[in-house]
CSV table of C-alpha atoms in Angstrom, one decimal:
chain,number,residue,atom,x,y,z
A,1,MET,CA,-11.7,334.7,116.1
A,2,ALA,CA,-10.8,337.8,118.0
A,3,ALA,CA,-11.0,341.1,116.1
A,4,VAL,CA,-8.0,343.4,115.7
A,5,ALA,CA,-9.0,346.7,117.3
A,6,LEU,CA,-7.8,349.7,115.3
A,7,TRP,CA,-7.3,353.4,116.0
A,8,PRO,CA,-10.6,355.4,115.8
A,9,MET,CA,-10.4,357.9,113.0
A,10,ALA,CA,-10.9,360.8,115.4
A,11,ALA,CA,-7.5,360.0,116.9
A,12,PHE,CA,-5.7,360.4,113.5
A,13,THR,CA,-5.7,364.2,113.8
A,14,GLN,CA,-3.6,364.0,117.0
A,15,GLN,CA,0.0,364.9,115.9
A,16,ALA,CA,1.4,363.0,118.9
A,17,LEU,CA,0.3,359.7,117.4
A,18,TYR,CA,2.7,360.3,114.5
A,19,ALA,CA,5.5,362.0,116.2
A,20,ALA,CA,5.9,359.1,118.7
A,21,VAL,CA,6.6,356.5,116.0
A,22,PRO,CA,10.3,356.1,115.0
A,23,GLY,CA,11.2,356.1,111.3
A,24,SER,CA,11.4,352.6,109.8
A,25,THR,CA,12.2,353.1,106.1
A,26,PRO,CA,15.0,350.5,105.3
A,27,VAL,CA,18.1,351.1,103.2
A,28,PRO,CA,18.8,348.0,101.1
A,29,PRO,CA,22.5,346.8,101.1
A,30,GLY,CA,24.3,348.7,98.4
A,31,GLY,CA,21.1,350.4,97.3
A,32,THR,CA,19.2,353.6,97.5
A,33,PRO,CA,16.3,354.0,99.9
A,34,GLY,CA,12.9,354.7,98.5
A,35,ILE,CA,10.1,352.9,96.7
A,36,ALA,CA,11.1,350.0,94.5
A,37,ILE,CA,8.8,349.6,91.5
A,38,ALA,CA,9.3,348.3,88.0
A,39,GLY,CA,9.9,351.6,86.3
A,40,ILE,CA,11.7,353.8,88.8
A,41,SER,CA,15.4,354.4,88.5
A,42,GLU,CA,17.8,354.2,91.4
A,43,ASP,CA,18.1,358.0,91.4
A,44,HIS,CA,14.3,358.3,91.3
A,45,THR,CA,14.3,360.4,88.1
A,46,SER,CA,11.9,358.3,86.0
A,47,VAL,CA,9.0,356.0,86.4
A,48,LEU,CA,7.3,353.6,84.0
A,49,MET,CA,3.6,354.5,84.2
A,50,ALA,CA,0.8,351.9,84.4
A,51,THR,CA,-1.2,352.3,81.2
A,52,GLY,CA,-3.3,349.1,81.2
A,53,GLY,CA,-6.8,348.6,82.6
A,54,HIS,CA,-10.2,350.2,82.1
A,55,SER,CA,-10.7,353.8,81.3
A,56,GLN,CA,-13.2,353.8,84.2
A,57,GLU,CA,-10.5,352.9,86.6
A,58,LEU,CA,-8.2,355.6,85.3
A,59,GLY,CA,-11.0,358.1,85.4
A,60,ASP,CA,-11.9,357.4,89.0
A,61,VAL,CA,-8.3,357.2,90.3
A,62,HIS,CA,-7.5,360.6,88.7
A,63,ALA,CA,-10.8,362.2,89.7
A,64,VAL,CA,-10.4,361.2,93.4
A,65,LEU,CA,-6.7,361.8,93.9
A,66,ALA,CA,-6.4,365.1,91.9
A,67,ARG,CA,-8.2,366.8,94.8
A,68,PHE,CA,-5.4,365.8,97.2
A,69,GLY,CA,-2.1,365.7,95.4
A,70,LYS,CA,0.1,366.7,92.5
A,71,ALA,CA,1.6,364.3,89.8
A,72,SER,CA,5.2,363.5,90.7
A,73,ASP,CA,7.7,360.6,89.9
A,74,ASP,CA,9.4,361.2,93.3
A,75,GLY,CA,10.4,357.8,94.7
A,76,ALA,CA,12.2,359.1,97.8
A,77,PRO,CA,11.5,357.4,101.1
A,78,HIS,CA,9.5,360.3,102.7
A,79,PRO,CA,9.6,359.2,106.4
A,80,GLU,CA,7.2,361.9,107.3
A,81,ALA,CA,4.4,360.1,105.5
A,82,PHE,CA,2.2,357.6,107.3
A,83,ILE,CA,-0.1,354.9,106.1
A,84,TYR,CA,-1.6,354.3,109.5
A,85,PRO,CA,-0.5,355.3,113.0
A,86,GLY,CA,2.5,353.1,113.8
A,87,ILE,CA,3.0,352.3,110.1
A,88,ARG,CA,5.1,354.7,108.0
A,89,TYR,CA,5.3,354.7,104.2
A,90,LEU,CA,7.7,351.9,103.2
A,91,THR,CA,7.7,350.1,106.5
A,92,PRO,CA,8.9,346.5,106.0
A,93,TRP,CA,6.1,344.1,105.2
A,94,ARG,CA,6.8,341.8,108.2
A,95,ASP,CA,6.8,344.7,110.6
A,96,VAL,CA,3.3,345.7,109.4
A,97,GLU,CA,2.1,342.2,109.9
A,98,LYS,CA,3.2,342.3,113.5
A,99,ILE,CA,0.9,345.4,114.0
A,100,LEU,CA,-2.1,344.5,112.0
A,101,VAL,CA,-2.2,340.7,111.6
A,102,PRO,CA,-3.0,338.4,114.6
A,103,PHE,CA,-1.3,335.0,114.7
A,104,ASN,CA,-4.4,333.0,113.9
A,105,THR,CA,-5.4,335.0,110.8
A,106,GLY,CA,-5.5,333.2,107.5
A,107,MET,CA,-3.3,334.4,104.7
A,108,ARG,CA,-3.8,333.8,101.0
A,109,ASN,CA,-1.3,334.0,98.2
A,110,GLY,CA,-0.8,337.5,96.9
A,111,ASP,CA,-1.0,338.9,93.4
A,112,LYS,CA,0.1,342.0,91.5
A,113,ILE,CA,-2.0,345.2,91.6
A,114,ALA,CA,-4.5,345.0,88.7
A,115,CYS,CA,-6.0,348.5,88.8
A,116,ALA,CA,-4.8,351.0,86.2
A,117,GLY,CA,-3.2,354.1,87.8
A,118,PHE,CA,-0.9,352.3,90.3
A,119,PRO,CA,2.8,352.2,89.5
A,120,GLU,CA,4.0,348.9,87.9
A,121,GLY,CA,5.6,346.3,90.2
A,122,LEU,CA,3.3,346.6,93.3
A,123,ASN,CA,1.7,343.5,94.7
A,124,TRP,CA,-0.6,342.6,97.5
A,125,VAL,CA,-1.1,340.0,100.2
A,126,ARG,CA,-4.6,339.2,101.4
A,127,TYR,CA,-5.5,338.1,105.0
A,128,ASP,CA,-8.8,336.7,106.1
A,129,GLY,CA,-10.0,337.5,109.6
A,130,ARG,CA,-11.8,340.3,111.4
A,131,TRP,CA,-10.7,343.9,111.8
A,132,VAL,CA,-12.8,346.6,113.6
A,133,PHE,CA,-12.3,350.1,112.4
A,134,ASN,CA,-14.5,353.1,113.3
A,135,ASN,CA,-16.9,350.7,115.0
A,136,HIS,CA,-17.4,348.6,111.8
A,137,ALA,CA,-16.0,345.1,111.1
A,138,TYR,CA,-14.1,344.1,108.0
A,139,ASN,CA,-13.3,340.5,107.0
A,140,HIS,CA,-10.3,341.1,104.8
A,141,LEU,CA,-7.0,343.0,104.9
A,142,PHE,CA,-4.8,343.7,101.9
A,143,ILE,CA,-1.2,344.8,102.5
A,144,VAL,CA,0.2,346.4,99.3
A,145,LYS,CA,4.0,346.3,98.9
A,146,ASP,CA,6.7,347.1,96.4
A,147,ILE,CA,9.5,344.9,94.9
A,148,ARG,CA,11.5,345.1,98.1
A,149,SER,CA,8.5,344.1,100.3
A,150,GLN,CA,8.1,347.7,101.6
A,151,VAL,CA,4.5,348.6,102.4
A,152,VAL,CA,3.0,351.4,100.3
A,153,CYS,CA,-0.7,351.2,101.4
A,154,ILE,CA,-3.2,349.0,103.1
A,155,GLU,CA,-6.9,348.3,102.5
A,156,PHE,CA,-9.7,346.9,104.6
A,157,LEU,CA,-12.6,345.1,102.8
A,158,GLN,CA,-16.1,344.0,104.0
A,159,GLU,CA,-17.8,341.8,101.4
A,160,HIS,CA,-21.2,341.7,103.1
A,161,GLY,CA,-22.1,345.1,104.4
A,162,SER,CA,-22.4,348.8,103.4
A,163,TRP,CA,-22.0,351.9,105.5
A,164,ARG,CA,-20.8,355.5,105.2
A,165,GLN,CA,-18.1,357.2,107.3
A,166,ASP,CA,-18.7,360.5,108.8
A,167,TRP,CA,-16.5,362.2,106.2
A,168,PRO,CA,-17.2,364.4,103.2
A,169,SER,CA,-18.6,362.6,100.1
A,170,LEU,CA,-17.1,363.4,96.7
A,171,PRO,CA,-19.6,364.3,94.0
A,172,GLY,CA,-19.6,362.2,90.8
A,173,ASN,CA,-20.8,359.1,89.2
A,174,TRP,CA,-18.2,356.6,90.6
A,175,HIS,CA,-17.4,353.3,89.0
A,176,VAL,CA,-14.7,351.7,91.2
A,177,ILE,CA,-15.7,350.0,94.5
A,178,ASP,CA,-12.3,348.4,95.1
A,179,TYR,CA,-9.1,350.0,93.7
A,180,VAL,CA,-6.6,347.4,94.9
A,181,ASN,CA,-8.6,344.6,93.2
A,182,ALA,CA,-9.8,346.7,90.2
A,183,GLU,CA,-13.5,345.9,90.9
A,184,VAL,CA,-16.0,348.2,89.1
A,185,LYS,CA,-19.7,348.2,89.2
A,186,GLY,CA,-21.4,345.9,86.7
A,187,GLN,CA,-24.7,347.9,86.2
A,188,PRO,CA,-25.1,351.6,85.6
A,189,ARG,CA,-27.8,351.8,88.3
A,190,VAL,CA,-25.5,350.6,91.0
A,191,GLN,CA,-24.5,353.5,93.3
A,192,ILE,CA,-20.9,353.8,94.5
A,193,ILE,CA,-20.4,356.3,97.3
A,194,THR,CA,-16.9,357.7,97.6
A,195,GLN,CA,-15.7,359.5,100.7
A,196,VAL,CA,-12.3,360.8,101.7
A,197,PHE,CA,-10.7,361.6,105.1
A,198,ASP,CA,-8.0,364.3,104.4
A,199,ASP,CA,-5.2,363.7,106.8
A,200,ARG,CA,-2.4,365.5,104.8
A,201,GLY,CA,-1.7,367.9,107.6
A,202,ALA,CA,-0.7,365.5,110.4
A,203,GLY,CA,-0.2,362.1,108.7
A,204,HIS,CA,0.7,363.1,105.1
A,205,ARG,CA,-1.9,360.8,103.8
A,206,ILE,CA,-5.6,360.4,102.8
A,207,VAL,CA,-8.1,357.6,103.5
A,208,VAL,CA,-10.5,356.7,100.6
A,209,HIS,CA,-13.8,355.0,101.6
A,210,THR,CA,-16.0,353.4,99.0
A,211,THR,CA,-19.3,351.6,99.6
A,212,SER,CA,-22.4,350.4,97.7
A,213,PRO,CA,-25.7,349.9,99.4
A,214,GLN,CA,-26.9,347.8,96.4
A,215,ILE,CA,-24.0,345.2,96.3
A,216,LYS,CA,-23.3,345.4,100.1
A,217,ARG,CA,-19.6,346.0,99.8
A,218,THR,CA,-17.4,348.4,101.6
A,219,VAL,CA,-13.7,349.2,101.2
A,220,THR,CA,-11.4,351.6,103.1
A,221,LEU,CA,-8.1,352.4,101.5
A,222,PHE,CA,-5.2,354.1,103.3
A,223,LEU,CA,-2.9,356.1,100.8
A,224,PRO,CA,0.2,358.0,101.9
A,225,GLN,CA,0.9,361.3,100.0
A,226,PRO,CA,3.9,360.0,98.1
A,227,LEU,CA,1.9,357.2,96.6
A,228,VAL,CA,-1.0,359.6,95.8
A,229,ASN,CA,1.4,361.7,93.8
A,230,LEU,CA,2.9,358.7,92.0
A,231,MET,CA,-0.5,357.5,91.0
A,232,LEU,CA,-1.5,360.9,89.7
A,233,ALA,CA,1.7,360.7,87.5
A,234,CYS,CA,0.5,357.3,86.3
A,235,THR,CA,-2.9,358.5,85.3
A,236,GLN,CA,-1.3,361.2,83.1
A,237,THR,CA,0.2,358.7,80.6
A,238,THR,CA,-3.2,357.6,79.3
A,239,PRO,CA,-6.2,360.0,78.9
A,240,ALA,CA,-8.5,359.3,81.8
A,241,ALA,CA,-12.2,358.9,81.2
A,242,PRO,CA,-14.3,361.7,82.5
A,243,ASN,CA,-16.2,361.0,85.8
A,244,LYS,CA,-19.7,361.2,84.5
Protein backbone atom coordinates (compact mmCIF):
# COMPACT_ATOMS: atom_id res chain seq x y z
CA MET A 1 0.00 0.00 0.00
CA ALA A 2 1.41 3.35 -1.02
CA ALA A 3 2.10 5.82 1.76
CA VAL A 4 0.54 9.26 1.91
CA ALA A 5 3.38 11.76 1.85
CA LEU A 6 2.73 14.68 4.20
CA TRP A 7 4.20 18.15 4.56
CA PRO A 8 7.53 18.24 6.40
CA MET A 9 7.24 20.10 9.69
CA ALA A 10 9.82 22.68 8.60
CA ALA A 11 7.38 23.85 5.93
CA PHE A 12 4.72 24.65 8.51
CA THR A 13 6.40 27.92 9.39
CA GLN A 14 5.96 29.26 5.85
CA GLN A 15 3.05 31.69 5.93
CA ALA A 16 2.37 31.16 2.21
CA LEU A 17 1.27 27.59 2.85
CA TYR A 18 -1.63 28.90 4.88
CA ALA A 19 -2.48 32.03 2.94
CA ALA A 20 -2.91 30.06 -0.30
CA VAL A 21 -5.69 27.88 1.10
CA PRO A 22 -9.23 29.26 0.72
CA GLY A 23 -11.62 29.27 3.65
CA SER A 24 -13.87 26.23 3.87
CA THR A 25 -15.91 26.60 7.05
CA PRO A 26 -19.50 25.68 6.09
CA VAL A 27 -22.66 27.46 7.14
CA PRO A 28 -25.46 24.93 7.78
CA PRO A 29 -28.86 25.78 6.23
CA GLY A 30 -30.72 28.02 8.65
CA GLY A 31 -27.95 27.70 11.21
CA THR A 32 -25.01 29.57 12.64
CA PRO A 33 -21.45 28.72 11.54
CA GLY A 34 -19.09 27.38 14.13
CA ILE A 35 -18.35 24.22 16.04
CA ALA A 36 -21.34 21.99 16.81
CA ILE A 37 -20.94 20.12 20.10
CA ALA A 38 -23.38 18.81 22.66
CA GLY A 39 -23.18 21.74 25.04
CA ILE A 40 -22.68 24.84 22.93
CA SER A 41 -25.56 27.18 22.17
CA GLU A 42 -26.29 28.64 18.74
CA ASP A 43 -24.97 32.02 19.87
CA HIS A 44 -21.82 30.35 21.25
CA THR A 45 -22.32 31.69 24.78
CA SER A 46 -22.22 28.48 26.80
CA VAL A 47 -20.65 25.04 26.63
CA LEU A 48 -21.28 21.85 28.54
CA MET A 49 -17.88 20.82 29.78
CA ALA A 50 -16.64 17.25 29.71
CA THR A 51 -16.25 16.11 33.31
CA GLY A 52 -15.86 12.34 33.04
CA GLY A 53 -12.71 10.30 32.74
CA HIS A 54 -9.57 9.90 34.77
CA SER A 55 -7.96 12.68 36.75
CA GLN A 56 -4.69 11.74 35.00
CA GLU A 57 -6.22 12.63 31.64
CA LEU A 58 -7.51 15.97 32.93
CA GLY A 59 -4.18 16.70 34.56
CA ASP A 60 -2.17 16.01 31.42
CA VAL A 61 -4.56 17.85 29.10
CA HIS A 62 -4.47 20.95 31.27
CA ALA A 63 -0.72 20.81 31.94
CA VAL A 64 0.11 20.59 28.22
CA LEU A 65 -2.42 23.05 26.81
CA ALA A 66 -2.18 25.74 29.51
CA ARG A 67 1.21 26.68 28.03
CA PHE A 68 -0.37 27.47 24.66
CA GLY A 69 -3.87 28.84 25.18
CA LYS A 70 -6.48 30.44 27.40
CA ALA A 71 -9.78 28.88 28.52
CA SER A 72 -12.66 30.06 26.36
CA ASP A 73 -16.12 28.80 25.35
CA ASP A 74 -15.84 30.59 21.98
CA GLY A 75 -17.45 28.37 19.36
CA ALA A 76 -17.01 30.72 16.37
CA PRO A 77 -15.64 29.32 13.09
CA HIS A 78 -12.17 30.98 13.22
CA PRO A 79 -11.17 30.57 9.55
CA GLU A 80 -7.66 31.75 10.40
CA ALA A 81 -6.98 28.53 12.33
CA PHE A 82 -5.50 25.51 10.61
CA ILE A 83 -5.25 21.88 11.58
CA TYR A 84 -2.83 21.04 8.80
CA PRO A 85 -1.74 22.88 5.65
CA GLY A 86 -4.73 22.61 3.33
CA ILE A 87 -7.08 21.78 6.21
CA ARG A 88 -8.70 24.61 8.12
CA TYR A 89 -10.49 24.23 11.43
CA LEU A 90 -14.04 22.99 10.76
CA THR A 91 -13.35 21.82 7.21
CA PRO A 92 -16.02 19.27 6.17
CA TRP A 93 -15.02 15.71 6.97
CA ARG A 94 -15.31 14.43 3.39
CA ASP A 95 -13.05 17.23 2.14
CA VAL A 96 -10.40 16.21 4.67
CA GLU A 97 -10.69 12.61 3.48
CA LYS A 98 -9.85 13.73 -0.05
CA ILE A 99 -6.60 15.27 1.20
CA LEU A 100 -5.39 12.66 3.69
CA VAL A 101 -7.04 9.35 2.82
CA PRO A 102 -6.04 7.34 -0.28
CA PHE A 103 -8.79 5.40 -2.04
CA ASN A 104 -7.46 2.00 -0.89
CA THR A 105 -7.20 2.86 2.81
CA GLY A 106 -9.27 0.78 5.22
CA MET A 107 -11.78 2.61 7.42
CA ARG A 108 -13.22 1.37 10.69
CA ASN A 109 -16.37 2.52 12.41
CA GLY A 110 -15.86 5.58 14.54
CA ASP A 111 -16.66 6.28 18.17
CA LYS A 112 -17.03 9.23 20.52
CA ILE A 113 -14.03 10.88 22.13
CA ALA A 114 -13.33 9.15 25.43
CA CYS A 115 -10.65 11.38 26.94
CA ALA A 116 -11.69 13.83 29.65
CA GLY A 117 -11.02 17.42 28.65
CA PHE A 118 -12.55 17.32 25.16
CA PRO A 119 -15.91 19.04 24.59
CA GLU A 120 -18.90 16.70 24.59
CA GLY A 121 -20.23 15.55 21.23
CA LEU A 122 -16.96 15.02 19.34
CA ASN A 123 -16.37 11.71 17.58
CA TRP A 124 -13.62 10.12 15.53
CA VAL A 125 -13.20 7.96 12.44
CA ARG A 126 -10.21 5.64 12.23
CA TYR A 127 -8.35 4.73 9.02
CA ASP A 128 -5.77 1.97 8.63
CA GLY A 129 -2.97 2.50 6.13
CA ARG A 130 0.41 4.19 5.96
CA TRP A 131 1.16 7.89 6.39
CA VAL A 132 4.71 9.30 6.34
CA PHE A 133 5.22 12.45 8.37
CA ASN A 134 8.62 14.00 9.16
CA ASN A 135 10.31 10.88 7.71
CA HIS A 136 8.45 8.51 10.05
CA ALA A 137 5.63 6.14 9.15
CA TYR A 138 2.32 5.89 11.01
CA ASN A 139 -0.20 3.08 10.51
CA HIS A 140 -3.40 4.79 11.67
CA LEU A 141 -5.14 8.12 11.09
CA PHE A 142 -7.93 9.48 13.32
CA ILE A 143 -10.11 12.29 12.01
CA VAL A 144 -12.02 13.97 14.86
CA LYS A 145 -15.22 15.79 13.96
CA ASP A 146 -18.15 17.57 15.56
CA ILE A 147 -21.89 16.85 15.34
CA ARG A 148 -22.07 18.45 11.88
CA SER A 149 -19.11 16.36 10.63
CA GLN A 150 -16.79 19.36 10.68
CA VAL A 151 -13.20 18.37 11.43
CA VAL A 152 -11.73 19.80 14.64
CA CYS A 153 -8.40 17.92 14.83
CA ILE A 154 -6.48 14.94 13.44
CA GLU A 155 -4.13 12.37 14.93
CA PHE A 156 -1.52 10.00 13.50
CA LEU A 157 -0.71 6.81 15.45
CA GLN A 158 2.11 4.29 15.15
CA GLU A 159 1.48 1.22 17.30
CA HIS A 160 4.89 -0.39 16.82
CA GLY A 161 7.55 2.28 17.09
CA SER A 162 8.92 5.12 19.21
CA TRP A 163 10.78 8.24 18.17
CA ARG A 164 11.21 11.85 19.21
CA GLN A 165 10.63 14.88 17.04
CA ASP A 166 13.16 17.67 16.87
CA TRP A 167 10.92 19.85 19.03
CA PRO A 168 11.06 21.03 22.65
CA SER A 169 10.14 18.41 25.25
CA LEU A 170 7.82 19.42 28.07
CA PRO A 171 9.04 18.65 31.59
CA GLY A 172 6.80 16.51 33.77
CA ASN A 173 5.69 13.01 34.64
CA TRP A 174 3.24 12.38 31.80
CA HIS A 175 0.53 9.72 31.88
CA VAL A 176 -1.33 9.98 28.55
CA ILE A 177 0.16 8.46 25.41
CA ASP A 178 -2.94 8.87 23.22
CA TYR A 179 -5.40 11.69 23.97
CA VAL A 180 -8.00 10.85 21.33
CA ASN A 181 -8.28 7.27 22.58
CA ALA A 182 -7.76 8.09 26.28
CA GLU A 183 -4.84 5.67 26.62
CA VAL A 184 -2.68 6.11 29.73
CA LYS A 185 0.38 4.22 30.84
CA GLY A 186 -0.30 1.12 32.92
CA GLN A 187 2.90 1.12 34.98
CA PRO A 188 4.56 3.99 36.89
CA ARG A 189 7.98 3.16 35.40
CA VAL A 190 6.78 3.64 31.82
CA GLN A 191 8.15 6.88 30.38
CA ILE A 192 5.91 9.10 28.27
CA ILE A 193 7.77 11.81 26.34
CA THR A 194 5.64 14.83 25.41
CA GLN A 195 6.83 17.35 22.82
CA VAL A 196 5.02 20.32 21.28
CA PHE A 197 5.53 22.19 18.02
CA ASP A 198 4.24 25.75 18.58
CA ASP A 199 2.74 27.02 15.33
CA ARG A 200 0.41 29.63 16.80
CA GLY A 201 2.05 32.42 14.81
CA ALA A 202 1.46 31.14 11.27
CA GLY A 203 -1.12 28.37 11.57
CA HIS A 204 -2.94 29.25 14.81
CA ARG A 205 -2.40 25.72 16.11
CA ILE A 206 -0.04 23.43 18.00
CA VAL A 207 1.12 19.87 17.35
CA VAL A 208 1.47 17.52 20.35
CA HIS A 209 3.79 14.54 19.96
CA THR A 210 3.77 11.76 22.56
CA THR A 211 5.93 8.64 22.51
CA SER A 212 7.09 5.87 24.82
CA PRO A 213 10.30 3.87 24.24
CA GLN A 214 9.05 1.12 26.57
CA ILE A 215 5.69 0.38 24.96
CA LYS A 216 6.83 1.35 21.43
CA ARG A 217 3.95 3.67 20.66
CA THR A 218 3.96 7.11 19.04
CA VAL A 219 1.13 9.61 18.54
CA THR A 220 1.12 13.01 16.82
CA LEU A 221 -1.95 15.18 17.47
CA PHE A 222 -2.75 18.36 15.49
CA LEU A 223 -4.79 20.85 17.56
CA PRO A 224 -6.07 24.20 16.23
CA GLN A 225 -6.05 27.11 18.68
CA PRO A 226 -9.85 27.37 19.09
CA LEU A 227 -10.03 23.73 20.18
CA VAL A 228 -7.10 24.22 22.56
CA ASN A 229 -9.01 27.04 24.25
CA LEU A 230 -12.23 25.02 24.43
CA MET A 231 -10.37 22.10 25.99
CA LEU A 232 -8.83 24.37 28.59
CA ALA A 233 -12.35 25.53 29.48
CA CYS A 234 -13.37 21.88 29.82
CA THR A 235 -10.55 21.09 32.23
CA GLN A 236 -11.65 23.91 34.54
CA THR A 237 -14.95 22.23 35.47
CA THR A 238 -13.25 19.38 37.35
CA PRO A 239 -10.09 19.93 39.40
CA ALA A 240 -7.22 18.53 37.38
CA ALA A 241 -4.71 16.21 39.00
CA PRO A 242 -1.26 17.72 39.36
CA ASN A 243 1.29 16.55 36.81
CA LYS A 244 3.67 14.85 39.18
